[in-house]
PDB file of C-alpha atoms in Angstrom:
ATOM      1  CA  UNK A 255     -23.120   8.765 142.412  1.00 52.00           C
ATOM      2  CA  UNK A 256     -26.553   7.328 141.422  1.00 52.00           C
ATOM      3  CA  UNK A 257     -29.849   7.311 143.180  1.00 59.00           C
ATOM      4  CA  UNK A 258     -31.432   3.930 142.469  1.00 55.00           C
ATOM      5  CA  UNK A 259     -30.019   1.247 140.177  1.00 54.00           C
ATOM      6  CA  UNK A 260     -27.059   2.573 138.140  1.00 56.00           C
ATOM      7  CA  UNK A 261     -26.954   1.862 134.388  1.00 54.00           C
ATOM      8  CA  UNK A 262     -24.862  -1.111 133.302  1.00 54.00           C
ATOM      9  CA  UNK A 263     -21.430   0.029 132.225  1.00 53.00           C
ATOM     10  CA  UNK A 264     -20.572  -0.240 128.555  1.00 52.00           C
ATOM     11  CA  UNK A 265     -24.096  -0.632 127.186  1.00 51.00           C
ATOM     12  CA  UNK A 266     -25.578   2.916 127.227  1.00 49.00           C
ATOM     13  CA  UNK A 267     -24.228   6.467 126.956  1.00 52.00           C
ATOM     14  CA  UNK A 268     -25.489  10.030 126.557  1.00 55.00           C
ATOM     15  CA  UNK A 269     -26.417  10.836 122.957  1.00 61.00           C
ATOM     16  CA  UNK A 270     -23.811  13.182 121.406  1.00 65.00           C
ATOM     17  CA  UNK A 271     -24.562  16.911 121.793  1.00 85.00           C
ATOM     18  CA  UNK A 272     -25.030  19.234 118.837  1.00 87.00           C
ATOM     19  CA  UNK A 273     -22.837  22.349 118.390  1.00 85.00           C
ATOM     20  CA  UNK A 274     -23.420  25.471 116.283  1.00 90.00           C
ATOM     21  CA  UNK A 275     -20.981  28.270 115.332  1.00 91.00           C
ATOM     22  CA  UNK A 276     -20.931  31.033 112.747  1.00 91.00           C
ATOM     23  CA  UNK A 277     -24.733  31.466 112.704  1.00 92.00           C
ATOM     24  CA  UNK A 278     -26.331  34.871 112.006  1.00 93.00           C
ATOM     25  CA  UNK A 279     -29.979  33.895 112.454  1.00 93.00           C
ATOM     26  CA  UNK A 280     -32.485  33.554 115.278  1.00 94.00           C
ATOM     27  CA  UNK A 281     -32.940  29.752 115.087  1.00 95.00           C
ATOM     28  CA  UNK A 282     -31.074  26.460 115.113  1.00 93.00           C
ATOM     29  CA  UNK A 283     -31.938  23.298 113.133  1.00 94.00           C
ATOM     30  CA  UNK A 284     -31.668  20.025 115.009  1.00 92.00           C
ATOM     31  CA  UNK A 285     -30.416  16.750 113.569  1.00 90.00           C
ATOM     32  CA  UNK A 286     -33.006  14.817 115.608  1.00 88.00           C
ATOM     33  CA  UNK A 287     -36.713  15.337 116.120  1.00 90.00           C
ATOM     34  CA  UNK A 288     -38.055  16.373 119.516  1.00 90.00           C
ATOM     35  CA  UNK A 289     -41.583  16.739 120.800  1.00 90.00           C
ATOM     36  CA  UNK A 290     -41.041  19.647 123.230  1.00 91.00           C
ATOM     37  CA  UNK A 291     -38.376  22.058 124.459  1.00 93.00           C
ATOM     38  CA  UNK A 292     -38.102  20.036 127.657  1.00 90.00           C
ATOM     39  CA  UNK A 293     -36.270  17.400 125.587  1.00 89.00           C
ATOM     40  CA  UNK A 294     -33.214  19.678 125.161  1.00 92.00           C
ATOM     41  CA  UNK A 295     -31.044  22.190 126.994  1.00 93.00           C
ATOM     42  CA  UNK A 296     -29.797  25.078 124.819  1.00 94.00           C
ATOM     43  CA  UNK A 297     -26.705  27.060 125.805  1.00 94.00           C
ATOM     44  CA  UNK A 298     -25.550  30.248 124.030  1.00 95.00           C
ATOM     45  CA  UNK A 299     -21.949  31.074 124.858  1.00 94.00           C
ATOM     46  CA  UNK A 300     -22.242  28.786 127.877  1.00 91.00           C
ATOM     47  CA  UNK A 301     -25.428  30.447 129.216  1.00 93.00           C
ATOM     48  CA  UNK A 302     -28.503  28.216 129.594  1.00 93.00           C
ATOM     49  CA  UNK A 303     -31.456  29.675 127.720  1.00 94.00           C
ATOM     50  CA  UNK A 304     -34.838  29.766 129.405  1.00 94.00           C
ATOM     51  CA  UNK A 305     -37.520  27.819 127.585  1.00 92.00           C
ATOM     52  CA  UNK A 306     -39.821  30.803 127.881  1.00 91.00           C
ATOM     53  CA  UNK A 307     -37.505  32.805 125.592  1.00 93.00           C
ATOM     54  CA  UNK A 308     -37.573  30.135 122.853  1.00 94.00           C
ATOM     55  CA  UNK A 309     -40.199  28.362 120.768  1.00 94.00           C
ATOM     56  CA  UNK A 310     -40.354  24.980 118.976  1.00 94.00           C
ATOM     57  CA  UNK A 311     -41.160  26.030 115.434  1.00 94.00           C
ATOM     58  CA  UNK A 312     -41.100  22.430 114.178  1.00 94.00           C
ATOM     59  CA  UNK A 313     -39.911  19.098 115.525  1.00 92.00           C
ATOM     60  CA  UNK A 314     -36.392  19.952 114.257  1.00 93.00           C
ATOM     61  CA  UNK A 315     -36.223  23.771 114.578  1.00 95.00           C
ATOM     62  CA  UNK A 316     -35.907  25.932 117.715  1.00 94.00           C
ATOM     63  CA  UNK A 317     -36.428  29.700 117.402  1.00 95.00           C
ATOM     64  CA  UNK A 318     -34.224  31.652 119.858  1.00 94.00           C
ATOM     65  CA  UNK A 319     -35.025  34.840 121.730  1.00 90.00           C
ATOM     66  CA  UNK A 320     -32.404  36.930 119.862  1.00 93.00           C
ATOM     67  CA  UNK A 321     -30.542  36.865 116.567  1.00 94.00           C
ATOM     68  CA  UNK A 322     -27.127  35.197 116.725  1.00 94.00           C
ATOM     69  CA  UNK A 323     -23.878  36.781 115.564  1.00 93.00           C
ATOM     70  CA  UNK A 324     -21.146  34.790 113.864  1.00 92.00           C
ATOM     71  CA  UNK A 325     -19.040  34.674 116.993  1.00 92.00           C
ATOM     72  CA  UNK A 326     -21.751  33.028 119.139  1.00 93.00           C
ATOM     73  CA  UNK A 327     -21.327  29.419 120.169  1.00 95.00           C
ATOM     74  CA  UNK A 328     -24.514  27.412 120.660  1.00 94.00           C
ATOM     75  CA  UNK A 329     -24.730  24.007 122.304  1.00 93.00           C
ATOM     76  CA  UNK A 330     -27.841  21.799 122.273  1.00 92.00           C
ATOM     77  CA  UNK A 331     -27.876  18.988 124.818  1.00 91.00           C
ATOM     78  CA  UNK A 332     -30.435  16.230 124.259  1.00 89.00           C
ATOM     79  CA  UNK A 333     -31.962  15.255 127.578  1.00 84.00           C
ATOM     80  CA  UNK A 334     -32.353  11.494 128.416  1.00 64.00           C
ATOM     81  CA  UNK A 335     -31.361  10.488 124.902  1.00 64.00           C
ATOM     82  CA  UNK A 336     -29.337   7.260 125.032  1.00 56.00           C
ATOM     83  CA  UNK A 337     -28.007   4.820 122.451  1.00 53.00           C
ATOM     84  CA  UNK A 338     -26.356   1.434 122.407  1.00 51.00           C
ATOM     85  CA  UNK A 339     -22.577   1.507 122.311  1.00 54.00           C
ATOM     86  CA  UNK A 340     -21.765  -2.166 122.851  1.00 61.00           C
ATOM     87  CA  UNK A 341     -23.484  -5.400 121.679  1.00 66.00           C
ATOM     88  CA  UNK A 342     -23.673  -8.398 124.043  1.00 70.00           C
ATOM     89  CA  UNK A 343     -21.007 -11.006 123.367  1.00 73.00           C
ATOM     90  CA  UNK A 344     -21.881 -14.306 121.697  1.00 80.00           C
ATOM     91  CA  UNK A 345     -23.390 -16.696 124.239  1.00 76.00           C
ATOM     92  CA  UNK A 346     -23.708 -14.060 126.980  1.00 78.00           C
ATOM     93  CA  UNK A 347     -27.537 -13.826 126.754  1.00 75.00           C
ATOM     94  CA  UNK A 348     -28.901 -16.794 128.712  1.00 77.00           C
ATOM     95  CA  UNK A 349     -32.268 -18.585 128.547  1.00 74.00           C
ATOM     96  CA  UNK A 350     -33.213 -17.060 131.902  1.00 74.00           C
ATOM     97  CA  UNK A 351     -32.718 -13.570 130.463  1.00 73.00           C
ATOM     98  CA  UNK A 352     -35.144 -14.367 127.629  1.00 71.00           C
ATOM     99  CA  UNK A 353     -37.718 -16.391 129.603  1.00 71.00           C
ATOM    100  CA  UNK A 354     -41.217 -15.076 128.925  1.00 66.00           C
ATOM    101  CA  UNK A 355     -40.000 -12.202 126.764  1.00 67.00           C
ATOM    102  CA  UNK A 356     -40.109 -13.744 123.251  1.00 70.00           C
ATOM    103  CA  UNK A 357     -43.383 -15.192 121.945  1.00 69.00           C
ATOM    104  CA  UNK A 358     -43.930 -16.737 118.512  1.00 66.00           C
ATOM    105  CA  UNK A 359     -46.435 -13.972 117.775  1.00 64.00           C
ATOM    106  CA  UNK A 360     -43.630 -11.381 118.166  1.00 64.00           C
ATOM    107  CA  UNK A 361     -41.591 -12.914 115.354  1.00 64.00           C
ATOM    108  CA  UNK A 362     -41.892 -11.486 111.847  1.00 65.00           C
ATOM    109  CA  UNK A 363     -43.146 -14.883 110.645  1.00 66.00           C
ATOM    110  CA  UNK A 364     -44.887 -17.052 113.237  1.00 65.00           C
ATOM    111  CA  UNK A 365     -43.387 -20.572 112.775  1.00 65.00           C
ATOM    112  CA  UNK A 366     -46.469 -22.172 114.349  1.00 67.00           C
ATOM    113  CA  UNK A 367     -48.798 -20.740 111.693  1.00 68.00           C
ATOM    114  CA  UNK A 368     -48.932 -23.293 108.825  1.00 65.00           C
ATOM    115  CA  UNK A 369     -50.117 -20.629 106.364  1.00 67.00           C
ATOM    116  CA  UNK A 370     -46.662 -19.022 106.626  1.00 65.00           C
ATOM    117  CA  UNK A 371     -45.011 -22.073 105.036  1.00 65.00           C
ATOM    118  CA  UNK A 372     -44.206 -21.324 101.407  1.00 63.00           C
ATOM    119  CA  UNK A 373     -44.322 -24.066  98.809  1.00 62.00           C
ATOM    120  CA  UNK A 374     -41.288 -26.318  98.863  1.00 61.00           C
ATOM    121  CA  UNK A 375     -39.880 -25.077 102.172  1.00 65.00           C
ATOM    122  CA  UNK A 376     -40.279 -28.436 103.945  1.00 70.00           C
ATOM    123  CA  UNK A 377     -38.171 -31.203 102.339  1.00 69.00           C
ATOM    124  CA  UNK A 378     -39.901 -34.565 102.013  1.00 70.00           C
ATOM    125  CA  UNK A 379     -37.125 -36.106 104.110  1.00 69.00           C
ATOM    126  CA  UNK A 380     -38.431 -34.100 107.087  1.00 69.00           C
ATOM    127  CA  UNK A 381     -41.970 -35.391 106.643  1.00 69.00           C
ATOM    128  CA  UNK A 382     -41.171 -39.029 107.233  1.00 69.00           C
ATOM    129  CA  UNK A 383     -38.754 -41.894 106.739  1.00 77.00           C
ATOM    130  CA  UNK A 384     -38.520 -43.927 103.556  1.00 71.00           C
ATOM    131  CA  UNK A 385     -38.476 -42.695  99.960  1.00 72.00           C
ATOM    132  CA  UNK A 386     -41.047 -40.220  98.704  1.00 72.00           C
ATOM    133  CA  UNK A 387     -42.153 -40.789  95.107  1.00 70.00           C
ATOM    134  CA  UNK A 388     -45.196 -40.826  92.839  1.00 63.00           C
ATOM    135  CA  UNK A 389     -45.843 -44.455  93.834  1.00 63.00           C
ATOM    136  CA  UNK A 390     -45.645 -43.989  97.630  1.00 70.00           C
ATOM    137  CA  UNK A 391     -47.762 -42.216 100.233  1.00 69.00           C
ATOM    138  CA  UNK A 392     -47.101 -40.903 103.752  1.00 74.00           C
ATOM    139  CA  UNK A 393     -48.587 -43.235 106.355  1.00 70.00           C
ATOM    140  CA  UNK A 394     -49.867 -42.242 109.770  1.00 70.00           C
ATOM    141  CA  UNK A 395     -46.626 -43.443 111.369  1.00 74.00           C
ATOM    142  CA  UNK A 396     -44.644 -40.901 109.252  1.00 74.00           C
ATOM    143  CA  UNK A 397     -43.296 -43.537 106.889  1.00 73.00           C
ATOM    144  CA  UNK A 398     -43.395 -43.389 103.090  1.00 67.00           C
ATOM    145  CA  UNK A 399     -44.729 -46.681 101.740  1.00 64.00           C
ATOM    146  CA  UNK A 400     -46.270 -48.118  98.590  1.00 65.00           C
ATOM    147  CA  UNK A 401     -50.035 -48.379  98.423  1.00 61.00           C
ATOM    148  CA  UNK A 402     -51.356 -51.690  99.675  1.00 61.00           C
ATOM    149  CA  UNK A 403     -53.279 -54.299  97.703  1.00 57.00           C
ATOM    150  CA  UNK A 404     -56.848 -53.929  96.517  1.00 65.00           C
ATOM    151  CA  UNK A 405     -56.366 -50.645  94.630  1.00 77.00           C
ATOM    152  CA  UNK A 406     -57.213 -50.277  90.942  1.00 85.00           C
ATOM    153  CA  UNK A 407     -54.534 -48.251  89.135  1.00 88.00           C
ATOM    154  CA  UNK A 408     -54.747 -46.806  85.639  1.00 93.00           C
ATOM    155  CA  UNK A 409     -51.658 -48.209  83.893  1.00 92.00           C
ATOM    156  CA  UNK A 410     -52.242 -47.509  80.196  1.00 94.00           C
ATOM    157  CA  UNK A 411     -54.354 -45.245  77.941  1.00 96.00           C
ATOM    158  CA  UNK A 412     -54.854 -45.103  74.191  1.00 97.00           C
ATOM    159  CA  UNK A 413     -57.227 -42.888  72.197  1.00 98.00           C
ATOM    160  CA  UNK A 414     -57.726 -44.109  68.627  1.00 98.00           C
ATOM    161  CA  UNK A 415     -59.461 -42.187  65.848  1.00 97.00           C
ATOM    162  CA  UNK A 416     -60.274 -43.226  62.268  1.00 97.00           C
ATOM    163  CA  UNK A 417     -58.324 -46.495  62.345  1.00 97.00           C
ATOM    164  CA  UNK A 418     -58.738 -48.220  58.994  1.00 97.00           C
ATOM    165  CA  UNK A 419     -57.138 -51.471  60.116  1.00 97.00           C
ATOM    166  CA  UNK A 420     -59.294 -54.150  61.674  1.00 96.00           C
ATOM    167  CA  UNK A 421     -56.648 -55.132  64.270  1.00 97.00           C
ATOM    168  CA  UNK A 422     -54.548 -53.344  66.864  1.00 97.00           C
ATOM    169  CA  UNK A 423     -51.929 -55.128  68.991  1.00 96.00           C
ATOM    170  CA  UNK A 424     -50.916 -54.063  72.507  1.00 96.00           C
ATOM    171  CA  UNK A 425     -47.638 -55.249  74.054  1.00 91.00           C
ATOM    172  CA  UNK A 426     -46.811 -52.444  76.500  1.00 86.00           C
ATOM    173  CA  UNK A 427     -44.909 -53.811  79.514  1.00 82.00           C
ATOM    174  CA  UNK A 428     -47.075 -51.781  81.916  1.00 76.00           C
ATOM    175  CA  UNK A 429     -49.982 -54.066  81.083  1.00 83.00           C
ATOM    176  CA  UNK A 430     -47.976 -57.246  81.744  1.00 83.00           C
ATOM    177  CA  UNK A 431     -45.911 -57.031  84.943  1.00 80.00           C
ATOM    178  CA  UNK A 432     -45.579 -58.749  88.308  1.00 77.00           C
ATOM    179  CA  UNK A 433     -46.915 -55.614  90.046  1.00 79.00           C
ATOM    180  CA  UNK A 434     -50.461 -56.697  89.223  1.00 82.00           C
ATOM    181  CA  UNK A 435     -52.012 -60.125  88.878  1.00 81.00           C
ATOM    182  CA  UNK A 436     -55.469 -59.053  87.702  1.00 87.00           C
ATOM    183  CA  UNK A 437     -56.213 -56.684  84.819  1.00 91.00           C
ATOM    184  CA  UNK A 438     -59.301 -55.132  83.266  1.00 95.00           C
ATOM    185  CA  UNK A 439     -59.246 -53.499  79.841  1.00 96.00           C
ATOM    186  CA  UNK A 440     -62.017 -51.006  79.043  1.00 98.00           C
ATOM    187  CA  UNK A 441     -62.939 -50.182  75.428  1.00 98.00           C
ATOM    188  CA  UNK A 442     -65.042 -47.023  75.507  1.00 98.00           C
ATOM    189  CA  UNK A 443     -67.180 -45.337  72.850  1.00 98.00           C
ATOM    190  CA  UNK A 444     -66.292 -47.837  70.121  1.00 98.00           C
ATOM    191  CA  UNK A 445     -67.502 -46.704  66.693  1.00 97.00           C
ATOM    192  CA  UNK A 446     -66.339 -49.267  64.094  1.00 97.00           C
ATOM    193  CA  UNK A 447     -66.050 -48.288  60.456  1.00 97.00           C
ATOM    194  CA  UNK A 448     -68.515 -51.009  59.392  1.00 96.00           C
ATOM    195  CA  UNK A 449     -71.999 -51.814  60.689  1.00 96.00           C
ATOM    196  CA  UNK A 450     -72.924 -54.800  62.875  1.00 95.00           C
ATOM    197  CA  UNK A 451     -69.324 -55.526  63.937  1.00 96.00           C
ATOM    198  CA  UNK A 452     -68.096 -57.976  66.597  1.00 97.00           C
ATOM    199  CA  UNK A 453     -65.135 -57.227  68.870  1.00 98.00           C
ATOM    200  CA  UNK A 454     -62.675 -60.130  69.059  1.00 98.00           C
ATOM    201  CA  UNK A 455     -59.476 -60.849  71.039  1.00 97.00           C
ATOM    202  CA  UNK A 456     -56.290 -62.808  70.496  1.00 96.00           C
ATOM    203  CA  UNK A 457     -53.637 -63.506  73.190  1.00 93.00           C
ATOM    204  CA  UNK A 458     -49.909 -63.180  72.697  1.00 91.00           C
ATOM    205  CA  UNK A 459     -48.397 -65.968  74.824  1.00 87.00           C
ATOM    206  CA  UNK A 460     -44.693 -66.641  75.277  1.00 82.00           C
ATOM    207  CA  UNK A 461     -43.979 -63.986  72.637  1.00 84.00           C
ATOM    208  CA  UNK A 462     -46.226 -65.648  70.026  1.00 89.00           C
ATOM    209  CA  UNK A 463     -49.669 -64.410  68.949  1.00 93.00           C
ATOM    210  CA  UNK A 464     -52.016 -67.422  69.118  1.00 94.00           C
ATOM    211  CA  UNK A 465     -54.243 -67.794  66.080  1.00 95.00           C
ATOM    212  CA  UNK A 466     -55.863 -71.137  66.916  1.00 95.00           C
ATOM    213  CA  UNK A 467     -57.293 -73.255  69.758  1.00 94.00           C
ATOM    214  CA  UNK A 468     -59.698 -70.633  71.131  1.00 96.00           C
ATOM    215  CA  UNK A 469     -62.957 -71.573  72.880  1.00 96.00           C
ATOM    216  CA  UNK A 470     -65.596 -68.937  73.631  1.00 97.00           C
ATOM    217  CA  UNK A 471     -69.233 -68.218  74.422  1.00 97.00           C
ATOM    218  CA  UNK A 472     -70.976 -64.813  74.246  1.00 97.00           C
ATOM    219  CA  UNK A 473     -74.600 -63.847  74.957  1.00 96.00           C
ATOM    220  CA  UNK A 474     -76.645 -61.157  73.294  1.00 94.00           C
ATOM    221  CA  UNK A 475     -79.812 -59.448  74.509  1.00 95.00           C
ATOM    222  CA  UNK A 476     -81.566 -56.636  72.640  1.00 94.00           C
ATOM    223  CA  UNK A 477     -84.282 -54.162  73.540  1.00 95.00           C
ATOM    224  CA  UNK A 478     -86.627 -55.537  70.835  1.00 92.00           C
ATOM    225  CA  UNK A 479     -86.630 -59.077  72.248  1.00 87.00           C
ATOM    226  CA  UNK A 480     -87.379 -60.640  75.597  1.00 80.00           C
ATOM    227  CA  UNK A 481     -85.104 -63.589  74.938  1.00 81.00           C
ATOM    228  CA  UNK A 482     -81.374 -64.156  74.928  1.00 87.00           C
ATOM    229  CA  UNK A 483     -79.323 -65.481  72.041  1.00 92.00           C
ATOM    230  CA  UNK A 484     -75.990 -67.226  72.436  1.00 93.00           C
ATOM    231  CA  UNK A 485     -73.061 -67.769  70.123  1.00 94.00           C
ATOM    232  CA  UNK A 486     -70.122 -70.063  70.841  1.00 96.00           C
ATOM    233  CA  UNK A 487     -67.150 -71.921  69.372  1.00 96.00           C
ATOM    234  CA  UNK A 488     -64.885 -74.740  70.542  1.00 96.00           C
ATOM    235  CA  UNK A 489     -62.227 -74.247  67.910  1.00 95.00           C
ATOM    236  CA  UNK A 490     -61.704 -70.713  66.644  1.00 97.00           C
ATOM    237  CA  UNK A 491     -58.832 -68.391  65.750  1.00 97.00           C
ATOM    238  CA  UNK A 492     -60.178 -65.625  68.088  1.00 97.00           C
ATOM    239  CA  UNK A 493     -62.299 -65.087  71.197  1.00 97.00           C
ATOM    240  CA  UNK A 494     -65.500 -63.231  70.360  1.00 97.00           C
ATOM    241  CA  UNK A 495     -66.045 -60.796  73.254  1.00 96.00           C
ATOM    242  CA  UNK A 496     -68.771 -58.406  71.994  1.00 96.00           C
ATOM    243  CA  UNK A 497     -71.533 -58.817  69.476  1.00 92.00           C
ATOM    244  CA  UNK A 498     -73.048 -56.600  66.753  1.00 94.00           C
ATOM    245  CA  UNK A 499     -71.990 -52.960  67.313  1.00 96.00           C
ATOM    246  CA  UNK A 500     -73.739 -50.430  65.046  1.00 95.00           C
ATOM    247  CA  UNK A 501     -71.944 -47.509  63.395  1.00 94.00           C
ATOM    248  CA  UNK A 502     -74.784 -45.178  62.354  1.00 94.00           C
ATOM    249  CA  UNK A 503     -75.071 -41.732  63.915  1.00 93.00           C
ATOM    250  CA  UNK A 504     -75.421 -42.088  67.710  1.00 93.00           C
ATOM    251  CA  UNK A 505     -74.535 -45.812  67.692  1.00 96.00           C
ATOM    252  CA  UNK A 506     -71.529 -47.078  69.679  1.00 97.00           C
ATOM    253  CA  UNK A 507     -70.549 -49.694  72.249  1.00 97.00           C
ATOM    254  CA  UNK A 508     -68.547 -49.762  75.507  1.00 98.00           C
ATOM    255  CA  UNK A 509     -67.434 -52.564  77.787  1.00 98.00           C
ATOM    256  CA  UNK A 510     -64.489 -54.496  79.167  1.00 98.00           C
ATOM    257  CA  UNK A 511     -62.582 -57.750  79.213  1.00 97.00           C
ATOM    258  CA  UNK A 512     -60.185 -58.991  81.880  1.00 94.00           C
ATOM    259  CA  UNK A 513     -57.377 -61.480  82.389  1.00 85.00           C
ATOM    260  CA  UNK A 514     -55.409 -62.968  85.326  1.00 81.00           C
ATOM    261  CA  UNK A 515     -51.745 -63.657  86.155  1.00 72.00           C
ATOM    262  CA  UNK A 516     -50.294 -62.623  82.789  1.00 74.00           C
ATOM    263  CA  UNK A 517     -46.589 -62.905  83.706  1.00 74.00           C
ATOM    264  CA  UNK A 518     -46.667 -66.424  85.094  1.00 69.00           C
ATOM    265  CA  UNK A 519     -47.343 -69.866  83.672  1.00 68.00           C
ATOM    266  CA  UNK A 520     -49.353 -71.865  86.189  1.00 73.00           C
ATOM    267  CA  UNK A 521     -50.120 -74.674  83.766  1.00 76.00           C
ATOM    268  CA  UNK A 522     -53.724 -73.487  83.473  1.00 80.00           C
ATOM    269  CA  UNK A 523     -55.129 -72.109  80.247  1.00 84.00           C
ATOM    270  CA  UNK A 524     -55.467 -68.338  80.030  1.00 86.00           C
ATOM    271  CA  UNK A 525     -59.087 -67.224  80.268  1.00 89.00           C
ATOM    272  CA  UNK A 526     -60.959 -63.968  79.913  1.00 93.00           C
ATOM    273  CA  UNK A 527     -64.440 -62.736  80.762  1.00 96.00           C
ATOM    274  CA  UNK A 528     -66.173 -59.763  79.189  1.00 97.00           C
ATOM    275  CA  UNK A 529     -69.206 -57.513  79.432  1.00 98.00           C
ATOM    276  CA  UNK A 530     -70.558 -55.003  76.926  1.00 97.00           C
ATOM    277  CA  UNK A 531     -73.486 -52.720  76.139  1.00 97.00           C
ATOM    278  CA  UNK A 532     -74.373 -50.279  73.385  1.00 97.00           C
ATOM    279  CA  UNK A 533     -76.479 -49.792  70.257  1.00 96.00           C
ATOM    280  CA  UNK A 534     -76.629 -52.425  67.542  1.00 93.00           C
ATOM    281  CA  UNK A 535     -76.983 -52.130  63.762  1.00 89.00           C
ATOM    282  CA  UNK A 536     -80.783 -51.746  63.992  1.00 91.00           C
ATOM    283  CA  UNK A 537     -80.625 -48.984  66.609  1.00 93.00           C
ATOM    284  CA  UNK A 538     -81.665 -51.317  69.459  1.00 95.00           C
ATOM    285  CA  UNK A 539     -80.039 -51.355  72.901  1.00 96.00           C
ATOM    286  CA  UNK A 540     -77.814 -54.424  73.125  1.00 96.00           C
ATOM    287  CA  UNK A 541     -75.705 -56.002  75.837  1.00 96.00           C
ATOM    288  CA  UNK A 542     -74.274 -59.255  77.074  1.00 97.00           C
ATOM    289  CA  UNK A 543     -71.474 -61.185  78.733  1.00 97.00           C
ATOM    290  CA  UNK A 544     -68.846 -63.551  77.423  1.00 97.00           C
ATOM    291  CA  UNK A 545     -66.014 -65.909  78.349  1.00 97.00           C
ATOM    292  CA  UNK A 546     -63.138 -67.436  76.456  1.00 96.00           C
ATOM    293  CA  UNK A 547     -59.846 -69.310  76.690  1.00 93.00           C
ATOM    294  CA  UNK A 548     -56.911 -70.437  74.623  1.00 91.00           C
ATOM    295  CA  UNK A 549     -56.506 -74.200  74.817  1.00 85.00           C
ATOM    296  CA  UNK A 550     -53.018 -75.545  75.556  1.00 76.00           C
ATOM    297  CA  UNK A 551     -51.738 -71.984  76.171  1.00 74.00           C
ATOM    298  CA  UNK A 552     -48.246 -71.821  77.680  1.00 75.00           C
ATOM    299  CA  UNK A 553     -45.763 -69.121  78.563  1.00 80.00           C
ATOM    300  CA  UNK A 554     -46.413 -65.673  80.063  1.00 84.00           C
ATOM    301  CA  UNK A 555     -48.859 -63.327  78.385  1.00 85.00           C
ATOM    302  CA  UNK A 556     -46.913 -60.588  76.599  1.00 87.00           C
ATOM    303  CA  UNK A 557     -49.701 -58.885  74.705  1.00 91.00           C
ATOM    304  CA  UNK A 558     -53.146 -59.039  73.160  1.00 94.00           C
ATOM    305  CA  UNK A 559     -54.781 -57.929  69.943  1.00 97.00           C
ATOM    306  CA  UNK A 560     -58.263 -56.451  69.590  1.00 98.00           C
ATOM    307  CA  UNK A 561     -59.995 -57.147  66.293  1.00 98.00           C
ATOM    308  CA  UNK A 562     -62.997 -55.853  64.371  1.00 98.00           C
ATOM    309  CA  UNK A 563     -64.313 -58.947  62.572  1.00 97.00           C
ATOM    310  CA  UNK A 564     -65.033 -56.812  59.507  1.00 97.00           C
ATOM    311  CA  UNK A 565     -63.861 -53.360  58.377  1.00 97.00           C
ATOM    312  CA  UNK A 566     -61.649 -51.035  60.396  1.00 97.00           C
ATOM    313  CA  UNK A 567     -61.627 -50.554  64.162  1.00 98.00           C
ATOM    314  CA  UNK A 568     -62.565 -46.881  63.642  1.00 98.00           C
ATOM    315  CA  UNK A 569     -62.756 -44.844  66.864  1.00 98.00           C
ATOM    316  CA  UNK A 570     -62.368 -45.972  70.488  1.00 98.00           C
ATOM    317  CA  UNK A 571     -60.680 -45.219  73.807  1.00 98.00           C
ATOM    318  CA  UNK A 572     -58.716 -47.932  75.618  1.00 98.00           C
ATOM    319  CA  UNK A 573     -58.087 -47.719  79.371  1.00 97.00           C
ATOM    320  CA  UNK A 574     -56.134 -50.498  81.126  1.00 96.00           C
ATOM    321  CA  UNK A 575     -56.377 -50.934  84.921  1.00 94.00           C
ATOM    322  CA  UNK A 576     -54.376 -53.255  87.173  1.00 90.00           C
ATOM    323  CA  UNK A 577     -55.457 -54.508  90.581  1.00 86.00           C
ATOM    324  CA  UNK A 578     -52.420 -54.069  92.822  1.00 77.00           C
ATOM    325  CA  UNK A 579     -51.286 -57.146  94.707  1.00 69.00           C
ATOM    326  CA  UNK A 580     -51.215 -57.066  98.527  1.00 62.00           C
TER     327      UNK A 580
END
């Protein structure tokens, strides 16, 4: 008979009692810690011992009023000590039983706290649809997509040092593909092996390097003159893009040239424009712009050659950028 709500059958039971026999001492050692003598009932030979006759020496030792003999039987009953004896069956705990009792903050790792996400724990497939790669980005609508048009991308790099040859040809497919229809080639920190050197260009069209039918014009302005000088040709074996780079200590030149639609053949001649600045052979600041074309050029562009008109190319850094199509 219970007063109040009875415990649910099968889920709780009285903690097992502790029995002692054969002791010849005035204390018993418990196998569980207690905070006071009111937590246990001690019986010696079936007689309940008054708490006033005992003392709690430590949380696991009770000192008795008298010394035991080997024939004494001691029982220690733990008061209100219960333990689980049966786990709930699978699916027997309902949502209503858990409502309001489990918060994210009570979990060992709060799933709502982004700082608890370790690297690599969220697969890219869960971030959005489409294919994640080095050439795609995650859009606001959770879709992986390629970058749109109008973006300059670095597609090729080359660092050259101490080049004794006066020419260097570039035919890398990254610089000539349908992904881009406008390209700009930067030549940075050019230090030719000879003094007063011009930078020149030849196109490789339809798999053939063109060595004739070039037309070009390039300007030159220097810090020691208020005027502009111009050089040009209507029938040359190269396009002159830059003019008069010095090679003494501290002298160098940087600039760019560009070309359009290299993989197609529109029937129009291939053209290039250029811009440069640096220090000339006399130590003056120099700069200018240029333009050139190859007359009767046909076939897709498959490469270009940069040329030092005298001596070796020496040292320079080449960086090729493509303007991505929309």
